[in-house]
CSV table of C-alpha atoms in Angstrom, one decimal:
chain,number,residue,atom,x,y,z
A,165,UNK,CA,6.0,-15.5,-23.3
A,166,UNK,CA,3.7,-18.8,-23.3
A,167,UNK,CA,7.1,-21.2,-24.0
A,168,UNK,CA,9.6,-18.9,-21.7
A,169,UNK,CA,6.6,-19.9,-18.5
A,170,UNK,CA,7.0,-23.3,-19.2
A,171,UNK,CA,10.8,-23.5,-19.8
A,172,UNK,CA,11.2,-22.0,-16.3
A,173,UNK,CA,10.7,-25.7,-13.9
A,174,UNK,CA,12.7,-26.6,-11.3
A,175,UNK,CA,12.8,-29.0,-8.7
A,176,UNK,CA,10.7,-28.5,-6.1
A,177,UNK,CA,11.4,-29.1,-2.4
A,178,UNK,CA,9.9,-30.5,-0.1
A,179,UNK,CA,9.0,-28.7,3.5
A,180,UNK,CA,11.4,-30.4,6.2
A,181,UNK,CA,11.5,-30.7,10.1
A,182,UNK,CA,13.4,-26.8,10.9
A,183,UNK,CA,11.0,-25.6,8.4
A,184,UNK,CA,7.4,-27.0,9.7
A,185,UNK,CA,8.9,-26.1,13.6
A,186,UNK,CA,9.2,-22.4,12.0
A,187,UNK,CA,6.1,-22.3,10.3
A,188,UNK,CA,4.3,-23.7,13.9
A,189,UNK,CA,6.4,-21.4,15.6
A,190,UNK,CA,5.0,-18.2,13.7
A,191,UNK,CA,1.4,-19.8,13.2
A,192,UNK,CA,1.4,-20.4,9.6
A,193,UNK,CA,0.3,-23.9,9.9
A,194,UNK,CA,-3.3,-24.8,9.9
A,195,UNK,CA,-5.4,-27.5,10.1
A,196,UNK,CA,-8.2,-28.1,6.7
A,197,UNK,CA,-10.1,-31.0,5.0
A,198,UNK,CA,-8.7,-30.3,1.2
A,199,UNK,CA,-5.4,-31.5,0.1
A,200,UNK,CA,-4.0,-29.9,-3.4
A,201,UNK,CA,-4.6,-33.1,-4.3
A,202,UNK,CA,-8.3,-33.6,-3.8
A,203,UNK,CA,-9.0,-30.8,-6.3
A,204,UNK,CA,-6.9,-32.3,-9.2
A,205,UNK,CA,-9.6,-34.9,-8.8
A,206,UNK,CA,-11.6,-32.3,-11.4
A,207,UNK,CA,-14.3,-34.0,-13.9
A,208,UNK,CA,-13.8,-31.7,-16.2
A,209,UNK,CA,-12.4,-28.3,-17.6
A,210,UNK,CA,-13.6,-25.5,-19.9
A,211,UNK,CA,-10.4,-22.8,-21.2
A,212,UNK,CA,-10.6,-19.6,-19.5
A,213,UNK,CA,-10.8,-16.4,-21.8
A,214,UNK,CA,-10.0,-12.6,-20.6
A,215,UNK,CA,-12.1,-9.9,-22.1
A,216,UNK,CA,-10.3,-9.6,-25.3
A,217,UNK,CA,-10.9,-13.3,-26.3
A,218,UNK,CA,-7.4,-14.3,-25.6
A,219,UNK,CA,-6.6,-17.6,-23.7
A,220,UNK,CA,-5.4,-16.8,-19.9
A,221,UNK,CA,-4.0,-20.5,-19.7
A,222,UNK,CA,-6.3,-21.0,-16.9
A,223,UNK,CA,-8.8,-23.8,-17.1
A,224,UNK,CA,-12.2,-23.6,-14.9
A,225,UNK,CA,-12.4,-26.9,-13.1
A,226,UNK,CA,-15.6,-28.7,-12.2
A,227,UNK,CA,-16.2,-31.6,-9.7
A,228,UNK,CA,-19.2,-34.5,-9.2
A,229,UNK,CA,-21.8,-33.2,-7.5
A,230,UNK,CA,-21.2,-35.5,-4.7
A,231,UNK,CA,-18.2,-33.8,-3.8
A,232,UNK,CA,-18.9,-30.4,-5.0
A,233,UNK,CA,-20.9,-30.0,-1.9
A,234,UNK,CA,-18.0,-30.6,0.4
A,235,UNK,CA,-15.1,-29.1,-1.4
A,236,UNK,CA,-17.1,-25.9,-0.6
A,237,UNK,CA,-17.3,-26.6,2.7
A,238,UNK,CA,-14.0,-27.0,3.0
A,239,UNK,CA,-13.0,-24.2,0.7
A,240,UNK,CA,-15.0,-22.1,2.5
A,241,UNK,CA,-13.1,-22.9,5.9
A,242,UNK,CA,-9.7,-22.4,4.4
A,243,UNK,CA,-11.5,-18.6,3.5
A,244,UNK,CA,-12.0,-18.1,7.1
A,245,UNK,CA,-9.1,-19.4,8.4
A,246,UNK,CA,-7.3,-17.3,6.0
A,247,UNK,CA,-9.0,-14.2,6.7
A,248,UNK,CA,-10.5,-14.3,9.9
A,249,UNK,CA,-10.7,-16.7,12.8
A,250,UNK,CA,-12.2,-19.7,11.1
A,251,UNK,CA,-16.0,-19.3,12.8
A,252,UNK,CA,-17.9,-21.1,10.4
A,253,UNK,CA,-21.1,-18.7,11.3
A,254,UNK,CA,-20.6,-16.8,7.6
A,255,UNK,CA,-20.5,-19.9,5.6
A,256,UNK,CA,-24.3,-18.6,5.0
A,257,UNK,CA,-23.3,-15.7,3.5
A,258,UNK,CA,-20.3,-17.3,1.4
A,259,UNK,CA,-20.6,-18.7,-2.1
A,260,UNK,CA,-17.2,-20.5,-3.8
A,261,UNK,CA,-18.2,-19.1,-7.3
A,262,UNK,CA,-15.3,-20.5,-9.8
A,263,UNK,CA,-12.2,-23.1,-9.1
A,264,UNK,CA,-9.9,-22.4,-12.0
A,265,UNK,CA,-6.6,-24.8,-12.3
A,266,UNK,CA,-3.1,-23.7,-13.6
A,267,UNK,CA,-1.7,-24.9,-16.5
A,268,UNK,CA,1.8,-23.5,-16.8
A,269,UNK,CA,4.6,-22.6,-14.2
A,270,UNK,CA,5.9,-24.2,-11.3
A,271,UNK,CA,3.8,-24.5,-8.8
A,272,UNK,CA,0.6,-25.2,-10.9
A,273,UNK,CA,-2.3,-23.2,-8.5
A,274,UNK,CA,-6.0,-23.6,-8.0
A,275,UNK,CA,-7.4,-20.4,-8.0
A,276,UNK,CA,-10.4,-20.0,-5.6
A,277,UNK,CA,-13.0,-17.2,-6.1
A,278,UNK,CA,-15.5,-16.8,-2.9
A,279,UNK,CA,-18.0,-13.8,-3.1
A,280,UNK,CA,-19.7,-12.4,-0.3
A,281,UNK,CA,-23.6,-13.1,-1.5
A,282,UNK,CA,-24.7,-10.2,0.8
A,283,UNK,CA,-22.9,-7.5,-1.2
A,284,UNK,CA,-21.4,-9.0,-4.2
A,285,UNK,CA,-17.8,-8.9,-3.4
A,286,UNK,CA,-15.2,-11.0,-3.7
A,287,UNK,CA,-11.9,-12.8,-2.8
A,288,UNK,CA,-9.7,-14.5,-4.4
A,289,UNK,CA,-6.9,-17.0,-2.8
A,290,UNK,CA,-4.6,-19.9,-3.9
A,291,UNK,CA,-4.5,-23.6,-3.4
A,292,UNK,CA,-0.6,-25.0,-4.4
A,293,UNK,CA,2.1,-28.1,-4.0
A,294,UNK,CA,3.9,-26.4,-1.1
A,295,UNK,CA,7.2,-26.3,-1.9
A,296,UNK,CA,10.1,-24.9,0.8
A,297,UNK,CA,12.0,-22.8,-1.5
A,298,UNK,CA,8.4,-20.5,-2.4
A,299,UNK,CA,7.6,-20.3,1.8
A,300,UNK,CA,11.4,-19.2,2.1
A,301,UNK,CA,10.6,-16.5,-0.4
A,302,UNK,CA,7.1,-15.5,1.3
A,303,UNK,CA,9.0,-15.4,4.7
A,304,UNK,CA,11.6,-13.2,3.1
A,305,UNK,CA,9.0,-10.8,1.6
A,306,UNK,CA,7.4,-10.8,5.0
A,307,UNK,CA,10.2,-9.9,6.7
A,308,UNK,CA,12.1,-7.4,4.4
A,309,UNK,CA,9.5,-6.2,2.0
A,310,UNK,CA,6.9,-3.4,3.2
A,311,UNK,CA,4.7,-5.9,2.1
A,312,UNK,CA,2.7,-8.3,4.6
A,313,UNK,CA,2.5,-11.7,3.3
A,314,UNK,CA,-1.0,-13.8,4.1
A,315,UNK,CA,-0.4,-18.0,4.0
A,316,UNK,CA,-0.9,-20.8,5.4
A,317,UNK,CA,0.6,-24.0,4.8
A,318,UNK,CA,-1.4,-27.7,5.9
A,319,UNK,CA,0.9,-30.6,5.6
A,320,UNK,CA,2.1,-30.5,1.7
A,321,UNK,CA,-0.6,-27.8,0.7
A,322,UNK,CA,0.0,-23.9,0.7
A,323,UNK,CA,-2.9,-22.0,0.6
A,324,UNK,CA,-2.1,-18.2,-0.4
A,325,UNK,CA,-4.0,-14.8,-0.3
A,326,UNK,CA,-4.3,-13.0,-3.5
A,327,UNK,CA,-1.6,-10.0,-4.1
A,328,UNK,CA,-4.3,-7.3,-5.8
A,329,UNK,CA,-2.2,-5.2,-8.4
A,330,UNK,CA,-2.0,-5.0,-12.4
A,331,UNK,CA,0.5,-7.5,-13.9
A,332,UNK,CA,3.7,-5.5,-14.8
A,333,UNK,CA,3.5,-6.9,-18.7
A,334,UNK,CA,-0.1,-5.8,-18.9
A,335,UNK,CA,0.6,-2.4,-17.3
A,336,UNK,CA,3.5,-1.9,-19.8
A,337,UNK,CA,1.0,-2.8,-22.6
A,338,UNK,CA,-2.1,-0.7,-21.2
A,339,UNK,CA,-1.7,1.6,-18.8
A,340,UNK,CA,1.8,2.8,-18.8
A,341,UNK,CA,0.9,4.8,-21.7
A,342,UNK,CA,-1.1,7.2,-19.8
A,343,UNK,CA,1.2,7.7,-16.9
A,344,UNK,CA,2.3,11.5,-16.3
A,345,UNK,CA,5.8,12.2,-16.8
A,346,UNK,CA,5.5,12.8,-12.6
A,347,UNK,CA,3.9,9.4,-12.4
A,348,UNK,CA,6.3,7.4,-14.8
A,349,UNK,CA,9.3,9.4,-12.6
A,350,UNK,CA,7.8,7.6,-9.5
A,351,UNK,CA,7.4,4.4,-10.8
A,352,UNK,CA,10.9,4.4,-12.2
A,353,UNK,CA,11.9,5.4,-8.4
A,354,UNK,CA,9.9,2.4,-7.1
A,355,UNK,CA,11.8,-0.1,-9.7
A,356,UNK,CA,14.9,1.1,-8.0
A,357,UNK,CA,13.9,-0.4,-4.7
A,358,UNK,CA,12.2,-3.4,-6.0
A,359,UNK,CA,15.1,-4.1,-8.0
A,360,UNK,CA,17.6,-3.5,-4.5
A,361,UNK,CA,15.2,-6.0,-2.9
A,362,UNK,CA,14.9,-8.6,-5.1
A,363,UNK,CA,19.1,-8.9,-5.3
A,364,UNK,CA,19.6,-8.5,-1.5
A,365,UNK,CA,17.2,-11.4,-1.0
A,366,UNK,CA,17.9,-13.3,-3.4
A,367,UNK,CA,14.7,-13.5,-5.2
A,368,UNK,CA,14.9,-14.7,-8.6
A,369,UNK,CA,12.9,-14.5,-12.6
A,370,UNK,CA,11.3,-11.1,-11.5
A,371,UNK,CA,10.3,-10.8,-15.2
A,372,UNK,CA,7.4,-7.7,-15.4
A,373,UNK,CA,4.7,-10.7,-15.3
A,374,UNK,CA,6.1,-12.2,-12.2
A,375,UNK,CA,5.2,-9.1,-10.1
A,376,UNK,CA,2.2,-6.2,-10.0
A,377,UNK,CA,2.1,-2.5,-10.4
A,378,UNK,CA,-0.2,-0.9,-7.4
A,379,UNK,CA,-1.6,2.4,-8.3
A,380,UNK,CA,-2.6,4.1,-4.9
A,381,UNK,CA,-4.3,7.7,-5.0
A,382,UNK,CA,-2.7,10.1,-1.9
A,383,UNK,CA,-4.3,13.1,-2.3
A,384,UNK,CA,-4.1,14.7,-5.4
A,385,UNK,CA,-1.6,12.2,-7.0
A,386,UNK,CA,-1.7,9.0,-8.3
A,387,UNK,CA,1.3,7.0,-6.6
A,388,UNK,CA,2.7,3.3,-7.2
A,389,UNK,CA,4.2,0.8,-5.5
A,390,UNK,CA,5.5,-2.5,-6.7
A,391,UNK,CA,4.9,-6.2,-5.1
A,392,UNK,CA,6.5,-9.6,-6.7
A,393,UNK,CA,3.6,-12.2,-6.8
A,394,UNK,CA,5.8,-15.2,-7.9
A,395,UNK,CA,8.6,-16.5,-5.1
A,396,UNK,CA,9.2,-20.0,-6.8
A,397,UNK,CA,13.1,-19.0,-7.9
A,398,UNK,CA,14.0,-18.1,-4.3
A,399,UNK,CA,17.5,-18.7,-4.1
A,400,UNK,CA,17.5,-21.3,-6.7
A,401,UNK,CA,19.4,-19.8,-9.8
A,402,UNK,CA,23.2,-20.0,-9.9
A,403,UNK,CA,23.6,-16.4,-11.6
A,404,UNK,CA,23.4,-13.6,-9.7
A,405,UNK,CA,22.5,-11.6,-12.6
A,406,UNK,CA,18.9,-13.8,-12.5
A,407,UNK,CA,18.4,-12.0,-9.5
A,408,UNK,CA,18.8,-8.3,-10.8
A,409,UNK,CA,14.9,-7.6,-12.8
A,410,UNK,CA,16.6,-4.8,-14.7
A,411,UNK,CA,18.4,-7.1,-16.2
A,412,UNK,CA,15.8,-9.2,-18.2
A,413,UNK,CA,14.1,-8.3,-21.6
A,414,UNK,CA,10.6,-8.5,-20.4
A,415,UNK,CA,11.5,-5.6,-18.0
A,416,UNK,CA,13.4,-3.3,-20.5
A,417,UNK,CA,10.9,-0.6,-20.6
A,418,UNK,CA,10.9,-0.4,-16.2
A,419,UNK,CA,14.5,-0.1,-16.7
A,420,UNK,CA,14.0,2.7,-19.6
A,421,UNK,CA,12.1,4.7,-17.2
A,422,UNK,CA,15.1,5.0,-14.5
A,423,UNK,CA,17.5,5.5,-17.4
A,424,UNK,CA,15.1,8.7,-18.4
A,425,UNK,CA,13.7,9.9,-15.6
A,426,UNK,CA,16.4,9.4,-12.8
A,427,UNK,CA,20.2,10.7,-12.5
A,428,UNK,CA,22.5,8.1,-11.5
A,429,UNK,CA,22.5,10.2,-7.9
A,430,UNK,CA,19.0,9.8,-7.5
A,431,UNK,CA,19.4,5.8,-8.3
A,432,UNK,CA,22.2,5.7,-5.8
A,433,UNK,CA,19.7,7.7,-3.4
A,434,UNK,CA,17.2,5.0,-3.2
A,435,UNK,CA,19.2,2.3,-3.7
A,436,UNK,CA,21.0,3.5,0.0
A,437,UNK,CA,17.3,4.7,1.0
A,438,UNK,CA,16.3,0.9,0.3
A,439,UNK,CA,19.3,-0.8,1.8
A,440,UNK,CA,19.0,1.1,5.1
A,441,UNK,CA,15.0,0.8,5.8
A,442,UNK,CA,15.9,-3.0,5.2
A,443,UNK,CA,18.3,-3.1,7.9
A,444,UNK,CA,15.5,-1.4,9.6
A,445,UNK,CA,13.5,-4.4,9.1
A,446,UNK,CA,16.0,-6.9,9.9
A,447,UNK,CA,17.0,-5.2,13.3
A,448,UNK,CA,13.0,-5.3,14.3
A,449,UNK,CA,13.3,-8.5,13.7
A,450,UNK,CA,16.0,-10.0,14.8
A,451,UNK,CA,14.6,-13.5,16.2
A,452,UNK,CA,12.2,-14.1,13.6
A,453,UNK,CA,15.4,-13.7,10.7
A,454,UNK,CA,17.8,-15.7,12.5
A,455,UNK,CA,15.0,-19.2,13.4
A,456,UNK,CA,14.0,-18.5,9.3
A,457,UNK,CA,17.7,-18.6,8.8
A,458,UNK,CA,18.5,-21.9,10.8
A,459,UNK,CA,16.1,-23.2,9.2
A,460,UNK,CA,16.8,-22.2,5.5
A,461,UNK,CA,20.7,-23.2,5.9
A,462,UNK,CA,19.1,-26.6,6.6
A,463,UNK,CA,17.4,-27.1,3.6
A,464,UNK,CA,18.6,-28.0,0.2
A,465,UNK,CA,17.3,-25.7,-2.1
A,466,UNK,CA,19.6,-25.4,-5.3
A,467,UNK,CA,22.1,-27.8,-6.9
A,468,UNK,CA,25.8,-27.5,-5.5
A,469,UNK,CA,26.9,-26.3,-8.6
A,470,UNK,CA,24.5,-23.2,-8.4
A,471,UNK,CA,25.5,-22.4,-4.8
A,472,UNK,CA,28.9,-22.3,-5.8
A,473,UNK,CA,28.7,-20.2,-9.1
A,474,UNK,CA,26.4,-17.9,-7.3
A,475,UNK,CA,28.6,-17.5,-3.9
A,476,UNK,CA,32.0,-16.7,-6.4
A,477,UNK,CA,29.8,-14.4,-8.3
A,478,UNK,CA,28.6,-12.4,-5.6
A,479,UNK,CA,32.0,-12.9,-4.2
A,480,UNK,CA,33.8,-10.8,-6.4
A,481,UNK,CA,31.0,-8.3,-6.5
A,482,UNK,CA,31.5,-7.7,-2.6
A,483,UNK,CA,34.4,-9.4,-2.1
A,484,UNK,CA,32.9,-10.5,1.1
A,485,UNK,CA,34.4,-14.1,1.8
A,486,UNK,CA,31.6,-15.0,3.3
A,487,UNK,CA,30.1,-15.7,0.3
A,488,UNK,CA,32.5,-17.8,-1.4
A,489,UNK,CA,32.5,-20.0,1.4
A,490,UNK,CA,28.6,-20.8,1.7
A,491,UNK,CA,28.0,-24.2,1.4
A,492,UNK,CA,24.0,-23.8,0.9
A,493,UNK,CA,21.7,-21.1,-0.3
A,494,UNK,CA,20.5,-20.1,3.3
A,495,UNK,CA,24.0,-19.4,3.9
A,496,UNK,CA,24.5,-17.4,1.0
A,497,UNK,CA,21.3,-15.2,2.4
A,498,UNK,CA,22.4,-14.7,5.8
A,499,UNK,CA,25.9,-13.3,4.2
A,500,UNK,CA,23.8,-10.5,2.4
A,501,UNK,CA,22.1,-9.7,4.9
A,502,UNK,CA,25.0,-9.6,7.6
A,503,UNK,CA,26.8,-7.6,4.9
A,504,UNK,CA,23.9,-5.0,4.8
A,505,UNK,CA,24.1,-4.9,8.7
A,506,UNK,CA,28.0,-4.3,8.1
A,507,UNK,CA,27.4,-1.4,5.6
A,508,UNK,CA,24.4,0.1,6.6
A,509,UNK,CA,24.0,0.8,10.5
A,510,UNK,CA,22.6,3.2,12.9
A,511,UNK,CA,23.3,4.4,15.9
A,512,UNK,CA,22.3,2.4,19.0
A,513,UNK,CA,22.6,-0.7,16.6
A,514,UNK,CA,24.5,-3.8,18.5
């Protein structure tokens, strides 16, 4: 899995004019004192281990004491700011307790761990390159997921919340096996929509590490949901079937699970279930789709040659002209979308 992470680089882009007016527009941008590239000024790094000895690929990053003091500061700020309302009156109470450093991937994070010294808990958030085809796929999330998306962006720095969840390898490897047959029906339901949302969005490389299994108790039942925690292959890949997670190796046992536990009317059930709460979505939000939309058919994102493999491909799945004719990848996003509004309306719809 180690080689498959680092084989999986692509350009990255860089956050243009449309995009930084949208981002001011909806108050994403921010103002802070640390750059991602102050904290790759790092003395020195120890490997991070999990509990079973094994090497996370993380490396715990330490500084000169000189500017320990006011990374922390600053660190702390970007905690506040993140969270709350940026009043610096709990910087008291706030200690940054670890700064660990990426080694693989795309995006290459810091990984920031502040704990509350009051009560002993803590937060985790992420320091990254900002890159405009990851904050079209947070904005997309947003906007279409059920799932509210917490980041901030200061010139050519993101600055992400943590998504909380168990990492769909690891909960294939250690907790799936305990799962009811009730429970493993359910998360086979919730694959189903992930799955619909991923492809209608065009998010990309859902492989079971690139996305969290979220065990909620309701009740008297344990119930799951499903969050992606990786948006760097937002509308990037030329395939369309890179954009289907049933479809890759790492997720073969998800896709066992709707194979045993559903019937092929109950997939089409929640696939239509899916599709129509996200025109829901789209129709309560109407302005905020169409100025991320201006701005996404603005910006290059993927090389010609993938917008036009993936625009025949989806073509001749939908046969929707529309697609064949996208010249850009935010074109080839509003034409799945306006062919959900098409397919899937309600009454009182325009």
């Amino acid at each position: 899995m180690t080689n498959e992470k680092q084989q999986l680089k692509k350009e990255s882009f860089p956050i243009n004019k449309p995009l930084r007016d949208y981002l001011d527009t909806y108050k994403r941008l921010t103002k802070t004192n640390v750059f991602y590239e102050d904290l790759l000024r790092f003395q020195g790094a120890i490997s991070v281990f999990d509990k079973e000895g094994k090497d996370t690929l993380w490396v715990r990053v330490y500084y000169n004491e000189y500017e320990r003091a006011e990374i922390d500061k600053n660190l702390k700020k970007i905690y506040t700011l993140l969270h709350s309302d940026g009043n610096e009156s709990s910087f008291a109470f706030l200690n940054v307790d670890q700064i660990d450093f990426c080694t693989f991937g795309n995006s290459k994070p810091f990984r920031i761990k502040v704990r509350n010294i009051l009560n002993d808990n803590y937060t985790h958030f992420y320091i990254k390159k900002a890159d405009a085809s990851r904050i079209y796929g947070l904005e997309l999330e947003h906007i279409l997921s059920p799932n509210r998306i917490n980041y901030l962006v200061f010139k050519d720095t993101l600055i992400e919340e943590h998504i909380v969840g168990i990492p769909g390898d690891v909960f294939i490897e250690k907790n799936l096996k305990e799962c009811t047959e009730h429970e493993k029906a359910q998360i086979a339901k919730q694959f189903v929509k992930f799955n619909e949302r991923c492809m209608i969005g065009l998010l990309g490389d859902m492989r079971s590490y690139n996305f969290v299994i979220i065990p909620i108790y309701d009740f008297d039942q344990l119930v799951f949901k499903i969050r992606a925690i990786d948006f760097d292959q937002q509308s990037y890949e030329g395939s369309f079937k890179l954009y289907k997670p049933h479809l890759f190796k790492e997720n073969f046992q998800y896709n066992q699970l709707v194979q045993n536990k559903l019937s092929q009317s109950s997939i089409e059930q929640y696939q239509n279930e899916e599709r129509s709460v996200l025109v829901k979505r789209l129709r309560d939000s109407k302005v905020r789709i169409h100025d991320l939309l201006v701005a996404m058919k603005s910006t290059p994102l993927a090389p010609k040659e993938h917008i036009e493999q993936l625009g025949k491909e989806i073509y001749n799945y939908t046969l929707d002209l529309n697609f064949k004719k996208a010249t850009s990848m935010g074109e080839i996003v509003e034409a799945a979308l306006n062919f959900m509004k098409r397919n899937f309306r309600f009454e009182g719809d325009d």
